[in-house]
Short mmCIF file of C-alpha atoms in Angstrom, two decimals:
data_model
loop_
_atom_site.label_atom_id
_atom_site.label_comp_id
_atom_site.label_asym_id
_atom_site.label_seq_id
_atom_site.Cartn_x
_atom_site.Cartn_y
_atom_site.Cartn_z
CA MET W 1 0.00 0.00 0.00
CA GLN W 2 1.04 3.56 -0.58
CA PHE W 3 -0.96 5.81 1.73
CA GLU W 4 0.76 8.91 0.34
CA SER W 5 -0.67 8.31 -3.14
CA PHE W 6 -3.93 6.84 -1.79
CA GLN W 7 -3.29 3.56 -3.59
CA LEU W 8 -4.67 1.00 -1.18
CA ILE W 9 -4.80 -2.03 -3.49
CA ASP W 10 -1.58 -3.82 -4.36
CA ARG W 11 -2.76 -6.57 -6.68
CA ILE W 12 -5.85 -8.21 -8.06
CA ILE W 13 -5.86 -11.93 -7.25
CA ASP W 14 -9.13 -12.89 -8.94
CA LEU W 15 -11.72 -11.09 -11.05
CA ASN W 16 -14.82 -13.06 -12.02
CA LEU W 17 -17.16 -10.88 -14.05
CA ALA W 18 -19.66 -13.71 -14.56
CA GLU W 19 -20.08 -14.01 -10.78
CA LYS W 20 -19.55 -10.25 -10.28
CA THR W 21 -16.77 -10.77 -7.72
CA ILE W 22 -13.23 -9.61 -7.11
CA ARG W 23 -10.50 -10.59 -4.64
CA VAL W 24 -7.49 -8.36 -4.04
CA GLU W 25 -4.50 -8.18 -1.73
CA ALA W 26 -3.17 -5.15 0.10
CA GLN W 27 -0.01 -5.24 2.20
CA VAL W 28 -0.29 -2.82 5.10
CA PRO W 29 3.07 -1.04 5.31
CA GLU W 30 5.31 -1.66 8.32
CA HIS W 31 6.04 2.05 8.59
CA SER W 32 3.91 5.04 7.69
CA THR W 33 3.42 8.49 9.15
CA ILE W 34 -0.24 7.50 9.56
CA PHE W 35 0.78 5.20 12.41
CA ASP W 36 2.67 7.97 14.24
CA ALA W 37 -0.64 9.37 15.45
CA HIS W 38 -2.93 6.36 15.03
CA PHE W 39 -1.93 5.37 17.73
CA PRO W 40 1.40 5.98 19.53
CA GLY W 41 2.49 2.69 21.07
CA PHE W 42 -0.42 0.84 19.44
CA PRO W 43 -0.36 1.47 15.66
CA ILE W 44 -3.45 0.32 13.77
CA MET W 45 -4.84 1.01 10.33
CA PRO W 46 -7.62 3.62 10.51
CA GLY W 47 -11.14 2.33 9.86
CA VAL W 48 -11.65 5.00 7.22
CA LEU W 49 -8.71 3.56 5.27
CA LEU W 50 -10.06 0.04 5.63
CA THR W 51 -13.34 1.35 4.22
CA GLU W 52 -11.49 3.07 1.38
CA ALA W 53 -9.61 -0.16 0.58
CA MET W 54 -12.95 -1.96 0.29
CA ALA W 55 -14.26 0.89 -1.89
CA GLN W 56 -11.22 0.73 -4.18
CA SER W 57 -11.63 -3.03 -4.52
CA SER W 58 -15.30 -2.57 -5.39
CA GLY W 59 -14.37 0.20 -7.82
CA TRP W 60 -12.04 -2.09 -9.76
CA LEU W 61 -14.80 -4.69 -9.93
CA LEU W 62 -17.22 -2.09 -11.27
CA LEU W 63 -14.69 -0.82 -13.80
CA GLY W 64 -14.40 -4.37 -15.11
CA ALA W 65 -18.15 -4.93 -15.15
CA MET W 66 -18.60 -1.67 -17.10
CA LYS W 67 -15.68 -2.53 -19.42
CA PHE W 68 -13.82 0.66 -18.41
CA GLU W 69 -16.49 2.76 -20.12
CA ARG W 70 -17.67 4.49 -16.93
CA MET W 71 -15.93 5.63 -13.75
CA PRO W 72 -17.39 4.68 -10.35
CA PHE W 73 -17.31 7.18 -7.48
CA LEU W 74 -18.13 6.26 -3.89
CA ALA W 75 -21.49 7.75 -2.95
CA MET W 76 -22.53 6.02 0.27
CA VAL W 77 -21.17 3.69 2.93
CA LYS W 78 -23.77 1.60 4.70
CA GLU W 79 -23.51 -1.06 7.38
CA ALA W 80 -19.76 -0.50 7.84
CA LYS W 81 -18.49 -2.66 10.68
CA MET W 82 -14.98 -2.69 12.10
CA ARG W 83 -14.56 -6.12 13.65
CA GLY W 84 -10.90 -6.15 14.65
CA PHE W 85 -7.62 -4.29 14.49
CA VAL W 86 -5.35 -4.33 11.44
CA SER W 87 -1.70 -3.82 12.33
CA PRO W 88 1.30 -2.63 10.31
CA GLY W 89 2.79 -5.40 8.19
CA GLN W 90 -0.38 -7.48 7.91
CA LEU W 91 -1.68 -8.70 4.55
CA LEU W 92 -5.30 -7.81 3.83
CA THR W 93 -7.40 -9.89 1.48
CA ILE W 94 -10.45 -7.97 0.29
CA GLU W 95 -13.44 -9.49 -1.48
CA ALA W 96 -16.28 -7.59 -3.09
CA LYS W 97 -19.45 -8.58 -4.92
CA ILE W 98 -21.85 -6.53 -7.00
CA GLU W 99 -25.28 -6.76 -5.37
CA HIS W 100 -27.18 -4.32 -7.62
CA GLU W 101 -26.64 -2.27 -10.78
CA GLY W 102 -28.92 0.24 -12.45
CA SER W 103 -29.91 3.85 -13.04
CA GLY W 104 -26.34 5.16 -12.83
CA PHE W 105 -25.67 3.50 -9.47
CA ALA W 106 -24.21 0.22 -8.26
CA VAL W 107 -24.14 -1.43 -4.83
CA THR W 108 -21.43 -3.79 -3.64
CA SER W 109 -20.83 -5.76 -0.48
CA ALA W 110 -17.21 -6.00 0.64
CA LYS W 111 -15.20 -7.78 3.33
CA ALA W 112 -11.59 -7.49 4.42
CA ARG W 113 -9.71 -10.26 6.19
CA VAL W 114 -6.30 -10.91 7.63
CA GLY W 115 -5.83 -14.61 7.03
CA THR W 116 -9.23 -16.11 7.77
CA GLU W 117 -10.17 -13.48 10.38
CA LEU W 118 -12.81 -11.00 9.24
CA LYS W 119 -11.64 -7.47 10.09
CA CYS W 120 -14.33 -5.30 8.49
CA SER W 121 -17.26 -5.28 6.10
CA ALA W 122 -19.52 -2.74 4.42
CA ASP W 123 -22.21 -2.22 1.83
CA LEU W 124 -21.06 0.45 -0.61
CA THR W 125 -23.02 2.49 -3.14
CA PHE W 126 -21.33 4.03 -6.17
CA ARG W 127 -22.45 6.56 -8.73
CA HIS W 128 -20.89 5.95 -12.12
CA ILE W 129 -20.46 8.39 -14.97
CA ALA W 130 -18.61 8.56 -18.26
CA PHE W 131 -14.94 9.34 -17.64
CA PRO W 132 -15.00 13.09 -16.94
CA ASP W 133 -11.53 13.71 -18.37
CA PRO W 134 -9.28 11.75 -20.75
CA ALA W 135 -6.36 12.14 -18.30
CA LEU W 136 -8.32 10.21 -15.66
CA ARG W 137 -8.87 7.35 -18.08
CA VAL W 138 -5.15 7.27 -18.92
CA HIS W 139 -4.34 7.23 -15.20
CA MET W 140 -6.80 4.40 -14.53
CA ASP W 141 -5.39 2.35 -17.41
CA ALA W 142 -1.88 2.77 -15.94
CA MET W 143 -3.08 1.80 -12.46
CA ALA W 144 -4.90 -1.24 -13.88
CA ASN W 145 -1.64 -2.39 -15.40
CA LYS W 146 0.24 -1.76 -12.15
CA ILE W 147 -2.10 -3.85 -9.97
CA GLY W 148 -2.54 -6.66 -12.50
CA PHE W 149 -6.06 -5.96 -13.72
CA PRO W 150 -6.82 -8.75 -16.23
CA LEU W 151 -7.73 -6.63 -19.25
CA GLN W 152 -8.63 -9.79 -21.17
CA ALA W 153 -11.59 -10.09 -18.80
CA ILE W 154 -13.24 -7.01 -20.33
CA SER W 155 -12.40 -7.78 -23.96
CA GLN W 156 -14.63 -10.86 -24.08
#
């Protein structure tokens, strides 16, 4: 993960557009200025960043489902539950599933685990629009390549 650039997803492990699911990995860094204040002597990943990691995972799933023709933006977080602490150096596995699509919105359910232990979950709503700027699309294509997005999945 690179908190400084707000890239919270390291790699896509599995993308199944037929089942509308994605699984990603995110390595929580051992050291980050975030942990200096959250919390001294007991560093843990902030819940808001866990929620953002689930949102980014869902966003990649939605980009694939929409064949990179529309850009999802987080609109609502519902039923977010922090179930345990995530410490520096731990490997997060995040799974998301599309629950609903339509009328310019999509809803996903997402869960983050360390090993088999569930750490957080949320239902997330996204608004999606045509890419508002060509530079954003170029950036997203570069990020897709960086995290191993299987572009063949959207060319079928």
